[in-house]
Short mmCIF file of C-alpha atoms and ligand atoms in Angstrom, two decimals:
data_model
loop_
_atom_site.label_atom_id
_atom_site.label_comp_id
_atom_site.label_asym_id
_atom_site.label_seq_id
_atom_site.Cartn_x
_atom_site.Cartn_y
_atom_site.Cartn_z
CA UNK J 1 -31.14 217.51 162.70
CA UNK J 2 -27.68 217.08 161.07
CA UNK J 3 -24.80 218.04 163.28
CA UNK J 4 -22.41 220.76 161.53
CA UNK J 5 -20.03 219.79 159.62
CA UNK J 6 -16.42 220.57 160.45
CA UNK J 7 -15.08 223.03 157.96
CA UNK J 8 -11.96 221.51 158.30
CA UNK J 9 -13.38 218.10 157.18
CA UNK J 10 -14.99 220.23 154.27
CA UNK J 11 -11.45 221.47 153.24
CA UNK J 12 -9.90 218.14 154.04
CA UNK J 13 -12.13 216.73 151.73
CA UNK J 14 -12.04 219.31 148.91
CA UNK J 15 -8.09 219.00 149.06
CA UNK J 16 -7.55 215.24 148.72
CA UNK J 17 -6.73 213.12 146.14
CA UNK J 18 -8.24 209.85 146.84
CA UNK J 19 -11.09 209.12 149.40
CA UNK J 20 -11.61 205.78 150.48
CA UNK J 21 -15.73 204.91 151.89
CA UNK J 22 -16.06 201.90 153.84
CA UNK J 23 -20.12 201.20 154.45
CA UNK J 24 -21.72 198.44 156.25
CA UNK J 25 -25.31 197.39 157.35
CA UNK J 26 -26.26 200.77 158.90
CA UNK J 27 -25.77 202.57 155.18
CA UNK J 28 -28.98 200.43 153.95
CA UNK J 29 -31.18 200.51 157.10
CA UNK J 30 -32.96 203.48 156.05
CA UNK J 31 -33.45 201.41 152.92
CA UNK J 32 -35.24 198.76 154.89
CA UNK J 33 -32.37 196.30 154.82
CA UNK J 34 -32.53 195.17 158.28
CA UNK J 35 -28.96 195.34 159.71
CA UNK J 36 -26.76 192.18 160.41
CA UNK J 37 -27.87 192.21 163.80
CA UNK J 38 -31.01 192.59 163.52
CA UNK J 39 -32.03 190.79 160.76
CA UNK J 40 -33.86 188.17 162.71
CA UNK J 41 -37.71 189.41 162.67
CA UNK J 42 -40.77 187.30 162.35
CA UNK J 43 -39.64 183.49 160.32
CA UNK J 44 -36.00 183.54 161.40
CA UNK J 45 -36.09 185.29 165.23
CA UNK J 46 -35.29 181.97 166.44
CA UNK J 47 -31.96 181.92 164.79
CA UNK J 48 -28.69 183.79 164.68
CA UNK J 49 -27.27 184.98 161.54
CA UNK J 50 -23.88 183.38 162.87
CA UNK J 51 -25.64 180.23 162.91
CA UNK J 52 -27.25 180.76 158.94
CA UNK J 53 -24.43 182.57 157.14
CA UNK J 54 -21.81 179.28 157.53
CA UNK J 55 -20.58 176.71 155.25
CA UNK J 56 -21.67 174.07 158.25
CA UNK J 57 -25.21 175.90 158.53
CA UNK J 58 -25.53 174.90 154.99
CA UNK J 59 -24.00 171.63 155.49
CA UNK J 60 -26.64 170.66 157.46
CA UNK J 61 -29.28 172.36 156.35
CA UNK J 62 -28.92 173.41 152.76
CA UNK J 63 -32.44 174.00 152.73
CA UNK J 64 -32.85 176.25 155.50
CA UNK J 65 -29.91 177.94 154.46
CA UNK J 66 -31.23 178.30 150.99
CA UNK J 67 -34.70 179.88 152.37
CA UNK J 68 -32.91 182.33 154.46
CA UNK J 69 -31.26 183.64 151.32
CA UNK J 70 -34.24 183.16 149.18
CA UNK J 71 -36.27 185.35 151.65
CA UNK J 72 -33.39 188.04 152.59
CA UNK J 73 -32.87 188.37 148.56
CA UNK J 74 -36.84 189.14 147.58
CA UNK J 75 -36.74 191.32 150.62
CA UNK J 76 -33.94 193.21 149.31
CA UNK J 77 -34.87 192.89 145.70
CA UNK J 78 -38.21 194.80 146.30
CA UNK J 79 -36.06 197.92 147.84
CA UNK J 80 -34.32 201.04 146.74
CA UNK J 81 -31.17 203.17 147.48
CA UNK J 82 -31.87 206.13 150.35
CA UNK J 83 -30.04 209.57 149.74
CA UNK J 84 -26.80 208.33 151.79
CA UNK J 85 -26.14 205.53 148.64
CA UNK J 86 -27.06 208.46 146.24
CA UNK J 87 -24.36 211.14 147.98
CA UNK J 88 -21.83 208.09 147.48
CA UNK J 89 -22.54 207.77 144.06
CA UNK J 90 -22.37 211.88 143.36
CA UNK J 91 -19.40 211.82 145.20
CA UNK J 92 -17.73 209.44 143.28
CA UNK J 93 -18.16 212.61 140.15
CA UNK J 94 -16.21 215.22 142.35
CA UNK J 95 -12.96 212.42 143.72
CA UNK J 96 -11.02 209.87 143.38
CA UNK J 97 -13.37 207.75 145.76
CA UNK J 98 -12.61 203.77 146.22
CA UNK J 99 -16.20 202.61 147.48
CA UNK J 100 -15.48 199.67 149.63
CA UNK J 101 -18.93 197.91 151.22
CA UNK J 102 -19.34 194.54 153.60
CA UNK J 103 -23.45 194.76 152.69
CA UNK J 104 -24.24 191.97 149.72
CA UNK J 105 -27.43 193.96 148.62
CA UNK J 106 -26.41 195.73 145.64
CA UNK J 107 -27.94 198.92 146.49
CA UNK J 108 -24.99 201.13 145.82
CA UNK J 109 -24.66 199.71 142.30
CA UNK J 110 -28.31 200.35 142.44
CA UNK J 111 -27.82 203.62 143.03
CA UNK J 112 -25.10 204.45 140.25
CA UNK J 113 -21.94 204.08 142.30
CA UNK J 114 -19.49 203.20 139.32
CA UNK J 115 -16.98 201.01 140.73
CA UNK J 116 -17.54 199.06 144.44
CA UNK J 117 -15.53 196.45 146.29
CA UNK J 118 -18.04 194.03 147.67
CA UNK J 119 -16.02 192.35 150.63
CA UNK J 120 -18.49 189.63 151.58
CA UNK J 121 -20.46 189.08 147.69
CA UNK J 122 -23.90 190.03 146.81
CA UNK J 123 -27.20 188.00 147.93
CA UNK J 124 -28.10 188.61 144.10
CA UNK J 125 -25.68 186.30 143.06
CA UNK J 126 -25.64 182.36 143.13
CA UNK J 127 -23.02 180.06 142.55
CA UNK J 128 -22.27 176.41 142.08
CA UNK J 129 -20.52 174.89 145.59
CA UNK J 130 -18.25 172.83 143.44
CA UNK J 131 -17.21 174.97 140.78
CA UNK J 132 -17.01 178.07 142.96
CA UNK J 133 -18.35 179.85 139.98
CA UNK J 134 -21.15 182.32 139.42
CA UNK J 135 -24.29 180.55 137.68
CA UNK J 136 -26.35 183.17 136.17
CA UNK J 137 -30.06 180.84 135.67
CA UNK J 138 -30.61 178.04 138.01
CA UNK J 139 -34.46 178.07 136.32
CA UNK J 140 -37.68 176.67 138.20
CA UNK J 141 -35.79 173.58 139.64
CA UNK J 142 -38.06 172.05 142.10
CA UNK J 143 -35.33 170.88 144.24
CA UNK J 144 -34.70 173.48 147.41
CA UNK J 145 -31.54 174.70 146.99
CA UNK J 146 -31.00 174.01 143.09
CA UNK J 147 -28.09 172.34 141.44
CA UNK J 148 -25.87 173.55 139.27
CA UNK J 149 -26.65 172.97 135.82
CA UNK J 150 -23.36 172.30 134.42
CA UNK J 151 -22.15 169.74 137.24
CA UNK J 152 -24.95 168.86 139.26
CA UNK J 153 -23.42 169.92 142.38
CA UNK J 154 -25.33 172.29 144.80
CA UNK J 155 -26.05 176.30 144.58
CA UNK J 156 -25.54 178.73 146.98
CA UNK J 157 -25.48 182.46 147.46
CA UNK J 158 -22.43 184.04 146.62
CA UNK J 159 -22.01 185.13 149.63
CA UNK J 160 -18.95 185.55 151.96
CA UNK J 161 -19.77 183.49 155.25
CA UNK J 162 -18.25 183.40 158.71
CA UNK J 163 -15.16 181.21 158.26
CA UNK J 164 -14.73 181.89 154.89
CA UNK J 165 -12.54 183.99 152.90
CA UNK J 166 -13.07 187.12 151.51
CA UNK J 167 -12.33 187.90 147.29
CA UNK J 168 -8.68 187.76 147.44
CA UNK J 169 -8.63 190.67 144.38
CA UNK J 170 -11.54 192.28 146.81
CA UNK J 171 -9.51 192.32 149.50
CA UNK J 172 -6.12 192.88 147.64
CA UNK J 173 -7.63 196.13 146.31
CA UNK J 174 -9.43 197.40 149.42
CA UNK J 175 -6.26 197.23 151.50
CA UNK J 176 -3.99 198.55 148.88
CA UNK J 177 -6.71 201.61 148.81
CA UNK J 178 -6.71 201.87 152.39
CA UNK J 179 -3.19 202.00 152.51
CA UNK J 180 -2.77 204.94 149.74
CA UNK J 181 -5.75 207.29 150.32
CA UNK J 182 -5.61 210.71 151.99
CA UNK J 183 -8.92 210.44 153.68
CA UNK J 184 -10.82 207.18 154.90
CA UNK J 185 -14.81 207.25 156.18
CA UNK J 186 -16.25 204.49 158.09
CA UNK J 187 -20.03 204.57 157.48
CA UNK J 188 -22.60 202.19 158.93
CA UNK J 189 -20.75 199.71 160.66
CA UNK J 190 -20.20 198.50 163.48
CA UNK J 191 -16.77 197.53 162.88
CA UNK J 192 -17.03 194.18 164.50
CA UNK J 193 -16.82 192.10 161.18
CA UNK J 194 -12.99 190.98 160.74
CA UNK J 195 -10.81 191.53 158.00
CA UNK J 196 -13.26 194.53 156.64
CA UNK J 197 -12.77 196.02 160.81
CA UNK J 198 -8.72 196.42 160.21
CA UNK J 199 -9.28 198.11 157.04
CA UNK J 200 -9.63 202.15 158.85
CA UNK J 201 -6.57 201.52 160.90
CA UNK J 202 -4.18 201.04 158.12
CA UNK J 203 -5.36 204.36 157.29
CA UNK J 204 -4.88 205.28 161.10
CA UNK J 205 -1.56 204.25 161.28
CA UNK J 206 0.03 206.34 158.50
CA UNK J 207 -1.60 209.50 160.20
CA UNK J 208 -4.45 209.70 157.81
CA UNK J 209 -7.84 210.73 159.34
CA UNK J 210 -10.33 208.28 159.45
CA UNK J 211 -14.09 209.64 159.96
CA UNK J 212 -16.75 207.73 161.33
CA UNK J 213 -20.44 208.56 160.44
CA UNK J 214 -23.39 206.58 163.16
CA UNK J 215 -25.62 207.08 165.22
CA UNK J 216 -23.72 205.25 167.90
CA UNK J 217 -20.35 205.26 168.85
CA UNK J 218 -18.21 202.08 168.42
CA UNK J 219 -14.78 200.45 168.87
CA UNK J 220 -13.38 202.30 166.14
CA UNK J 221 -14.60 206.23 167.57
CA UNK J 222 -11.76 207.01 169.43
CA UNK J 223 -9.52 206.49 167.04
CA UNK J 224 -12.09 208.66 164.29
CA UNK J 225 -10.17 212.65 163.70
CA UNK J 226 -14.21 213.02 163.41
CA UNK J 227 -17.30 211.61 164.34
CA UNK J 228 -20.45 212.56 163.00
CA UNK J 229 -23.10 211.21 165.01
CA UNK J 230 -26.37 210.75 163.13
CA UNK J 231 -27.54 208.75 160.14
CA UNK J 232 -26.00 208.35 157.01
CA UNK J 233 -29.03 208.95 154.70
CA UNK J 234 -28.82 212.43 156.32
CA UNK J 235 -25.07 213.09 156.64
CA UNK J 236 -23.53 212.24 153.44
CA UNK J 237 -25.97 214.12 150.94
CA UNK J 238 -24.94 217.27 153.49
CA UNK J 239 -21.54 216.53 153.25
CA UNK J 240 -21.47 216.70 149.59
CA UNK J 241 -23.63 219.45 148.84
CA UNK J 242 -21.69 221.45 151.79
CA UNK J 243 -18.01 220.47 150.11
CA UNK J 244 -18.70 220.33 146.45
CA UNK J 245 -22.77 221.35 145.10
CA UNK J 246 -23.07 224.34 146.75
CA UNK J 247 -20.10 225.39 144.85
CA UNK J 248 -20.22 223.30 141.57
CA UNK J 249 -24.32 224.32 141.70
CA UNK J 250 -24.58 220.96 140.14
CA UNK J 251 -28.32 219.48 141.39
CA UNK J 252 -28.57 215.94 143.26
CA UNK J 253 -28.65 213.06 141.13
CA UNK J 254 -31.84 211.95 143.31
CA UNK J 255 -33.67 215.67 142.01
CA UNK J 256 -33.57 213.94 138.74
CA UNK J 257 -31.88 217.21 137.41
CA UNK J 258 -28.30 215.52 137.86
CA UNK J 259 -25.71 214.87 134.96
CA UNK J 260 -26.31 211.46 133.76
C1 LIG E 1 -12.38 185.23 157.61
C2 LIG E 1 -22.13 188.01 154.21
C3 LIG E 1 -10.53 183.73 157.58
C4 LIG E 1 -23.05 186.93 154.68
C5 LIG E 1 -20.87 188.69 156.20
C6 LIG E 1 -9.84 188.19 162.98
C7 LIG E 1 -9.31 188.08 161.71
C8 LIG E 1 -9.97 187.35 160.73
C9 LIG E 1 -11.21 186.74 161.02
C10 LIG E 1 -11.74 186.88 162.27
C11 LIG E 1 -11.07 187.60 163.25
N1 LIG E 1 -11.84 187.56 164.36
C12 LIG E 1 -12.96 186.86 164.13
C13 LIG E 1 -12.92 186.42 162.88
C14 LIG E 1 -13.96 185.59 162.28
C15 LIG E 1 -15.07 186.40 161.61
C16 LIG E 1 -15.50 187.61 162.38
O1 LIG E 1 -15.10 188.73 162.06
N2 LIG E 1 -16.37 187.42 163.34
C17 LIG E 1 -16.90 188.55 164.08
C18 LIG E 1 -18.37 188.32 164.38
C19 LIG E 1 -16.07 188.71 165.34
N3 LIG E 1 -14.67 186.79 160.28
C20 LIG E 1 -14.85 185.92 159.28
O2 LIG E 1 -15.27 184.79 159.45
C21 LIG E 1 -14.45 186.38 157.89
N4 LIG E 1 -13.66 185.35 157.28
O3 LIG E 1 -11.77 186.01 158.24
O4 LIG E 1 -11.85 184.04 157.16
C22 LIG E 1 -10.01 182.79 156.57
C23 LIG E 1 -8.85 183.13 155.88
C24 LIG E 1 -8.35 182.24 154.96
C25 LIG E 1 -9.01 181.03 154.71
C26 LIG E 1 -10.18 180.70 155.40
C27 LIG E 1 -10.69 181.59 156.34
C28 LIG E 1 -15.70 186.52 157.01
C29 LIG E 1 -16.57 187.63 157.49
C30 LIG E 1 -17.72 187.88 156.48
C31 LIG E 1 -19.00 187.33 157.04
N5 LIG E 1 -20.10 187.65 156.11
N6 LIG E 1 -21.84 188.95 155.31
C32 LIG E 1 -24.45 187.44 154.87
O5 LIG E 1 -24.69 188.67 154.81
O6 LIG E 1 -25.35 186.58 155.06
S1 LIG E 1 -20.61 189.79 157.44
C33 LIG E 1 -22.07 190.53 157.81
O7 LIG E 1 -21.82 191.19 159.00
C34 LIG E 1 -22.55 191.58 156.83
O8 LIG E 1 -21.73 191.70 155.71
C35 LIG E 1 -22.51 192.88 157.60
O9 LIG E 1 -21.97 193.91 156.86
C36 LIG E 1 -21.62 192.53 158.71
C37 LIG E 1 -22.05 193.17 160.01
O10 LIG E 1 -21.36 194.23 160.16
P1 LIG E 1 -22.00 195.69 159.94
O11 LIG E 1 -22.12 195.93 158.49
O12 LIG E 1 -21.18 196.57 160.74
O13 LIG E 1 -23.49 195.61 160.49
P2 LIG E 1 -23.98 195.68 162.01
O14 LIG E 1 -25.42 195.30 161.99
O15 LIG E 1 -23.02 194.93 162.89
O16 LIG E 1 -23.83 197.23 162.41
C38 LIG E 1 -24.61 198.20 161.78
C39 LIG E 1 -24.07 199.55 162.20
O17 LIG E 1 -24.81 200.57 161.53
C40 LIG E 1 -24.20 199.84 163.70
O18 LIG E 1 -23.00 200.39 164.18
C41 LIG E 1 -25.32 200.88 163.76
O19 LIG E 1 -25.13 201.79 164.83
C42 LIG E 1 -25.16 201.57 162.44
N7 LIG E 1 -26.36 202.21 161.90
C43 LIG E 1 -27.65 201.85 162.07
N8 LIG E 1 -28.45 202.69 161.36
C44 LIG E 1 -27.63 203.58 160.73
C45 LIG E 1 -26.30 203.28 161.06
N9 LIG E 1 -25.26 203.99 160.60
C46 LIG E 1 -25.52 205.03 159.79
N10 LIG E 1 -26.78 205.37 159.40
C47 LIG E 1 -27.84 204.68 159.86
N11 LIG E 1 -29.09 205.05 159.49
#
C-alpha cells in the first residue's frame, strides 16, 4: 500500500520551477533489471560486479568482460519500462524536470522521458577502446569482443566503469542542475556510487529539500525533508496523479489515452 503523500510535498511540487530526479538501480527492478548488487544470479554468481565493470577486468579478460555485457544487454533488451519510468516521463509534461539516472539500460528513454543525463553510459551502446567513440555496427565478427571497424582496435560497452570518469558534459550538467533546482528526488539508489552520491547534497546545502523514495533507508535518509518508503513503480505514478492528473484530468500515458 502506498504511504500518503505529504500535502506539503504535493504543494512543494506544484509550486516549483525546476525539479531535478536522480534514479538508480532500484527504479528498474520492478522492470526485471536486477540491481547493481544483485546482479550476480546463475553464470556470473561467482563474480563481483566491481571485479567485471573495470578497465583492468577487461584488460585481462576482454572476453569475459565482453560476455557479461553481451548477456546483461539481451537481458535488458528483452524488457520494458514499469509505471515509476512512465510517471517520470508524464512528469516531465507538467515541470521543468532535469532527469538525471546512474542505470545504463535505456528504459527511461524507453519510456518517453525527453531529455536524460546518463551518468555512467548505456549497455546499448558500444564503442571503440582507442577512439573512445561510439561505433554504431560492429556486424557478426567472430572475434569475442569485436574490433572496431575503422581502426582495428577493441570494442567495449560504453559504459562508465569503476575508476573511470564520468561524461564531463554529463556531469557538468547534472551538477549545474543540482545546484539550481527548487526540489531534488533521490529514487532507487542506494547512494553508494561516487560522484552521482554528492549530487542530493548540493541540493542539501543551499536549503533545498531533497526527497528520497525506497524501500529501505540509506546514508542519504536523514538528510531527506521526506522519505517515502516503498517502491518507486508505486510511488511516483501516485505522486503525479495526486499533484498534477487529478487536477489537469489528463489520463496516464501508460492507459494509452495520454497526449502523445
Ligand atoms: C570516478 C556502469 C574518478 C557500469 C556504474 C569518491 C569520489 C569519486 C570516486 C569515488 C569516491 N569514492 C569511491 C570512488 C570510486 C567509485 C565508487 O563510487 N565506488 C563505490 C563502490 C564506493 N566511483 C567511481 O569509480 C566512479 N569514477 O569517480 O572516477 C576519476 C576522475 C577523473 C579521472 C579518472 C577517474 C565511476 C562510478 C561509475 C561506475 N559504473 N555503472 C555497469 O553498470 O556495468 S555504477 C553502478 O552502480 C550502476 O550504475 C548502478 O547505478 C550503481 C549502483 O548504485 P545504485 O543505482 O544505487 O544501485 P544499488 O543496487 O546499489 O541500489 C539499489 C537501490 O534501490 C537500493 O537502495 C534499494 O533499496 C533500492 N530499491 C530496490 N528496489 C526498489 C528500490 N527503490 C525503489 N523502488 C524499488 N522497487
Amino acid at each position: 500500500m502506498t504511504p500518503p503523500i505529504p500535502q506539503g510535498l504535493l504543494d512543494s511540487l506544484c509550486k516549483a520551477g525546476h525539479v531535478v530526479v536522480l534514479t538508480g538501480a532500484g527504479v528498474s527492478a520492478e522492470s526485471g533489471v536486477p540491481t547493481f548488487r544483485d546482479a550476480q544470479s546463475g553464470l556470473w554468481a561467482r563474480y563481483q560486479p566491481e571485479e567485471l565493470a573495470t578497465p583492468e577486468a577487461f584488460r585481462r579478460n576482454p572476453r569475459l568482460v565482453w560476455d557479461w555485457y553481451t548477456w546483461r544487454r539481451e537481458l535488458v533488451a528483452a524488457l520494458q519500462p514499469n509505471p515509476g519510468h512512465y510517471a517520470l516521463a508524464e512528469m516531465a509534461r507538467y515541470t521543468h524536470l532535469t532527469l538525471i539516472t546512474q542505470n545504463v539500460d535505456g528504459l527511461h528513454q524507453k519510456a518517453g522521458s525527453p531529455e536524460v543525463i546518463e551518468l555512467h553510459g548505456n549497455l546499448q551502446r558500444v564503442k571503440c577502446q582507442e577512439e573512445d567513440r561510439v561505433v554504431e555496427s560492429w556486424g557478426d565478427q567472430k572475434e569475442v569482443p569485436p574490433r572496431c571497424p575503422r581502426c582495428g582496435g577493441l570494442l567495449r560497452p560504453d559504459v562508465v566503469w569503476f575508476g573511470e570518469a564520468l561524461p564531463q558534459e554529463a556531469l557538468e550538467s547534472a551538477w549545474a542542475a543540482a545546484e539550481s533546482c527548487e526540489l531534488f528526488f533521490s529514487v532507487g539508489t542506494s547512494s553508494q556510487v561516487q560522484p552521482a552520491a554528492s549530487l542530493p547534497y548540493l541540493a542539501y546545502d543551499r536549503g533545498v529539500p531533497v526527497i528520497e523514495i525506497n524501500p529501505n533507508e540509506t546514508t542519504l535518509t536523514p538528510y531527506s525533508a521526506y522519505f517515502l518508503r516503498g517502491r518507486s513503480g508505486e510511488i511516483l505514478p501516485e505522486l503525479v496523479r495526486q499533484a498534477w492528473r487529478a487536477s489537469s484530468g489528463s489520463p496516464s500515458p501508460e492507459s494509452g489515452l495520454g497526449i502523445q
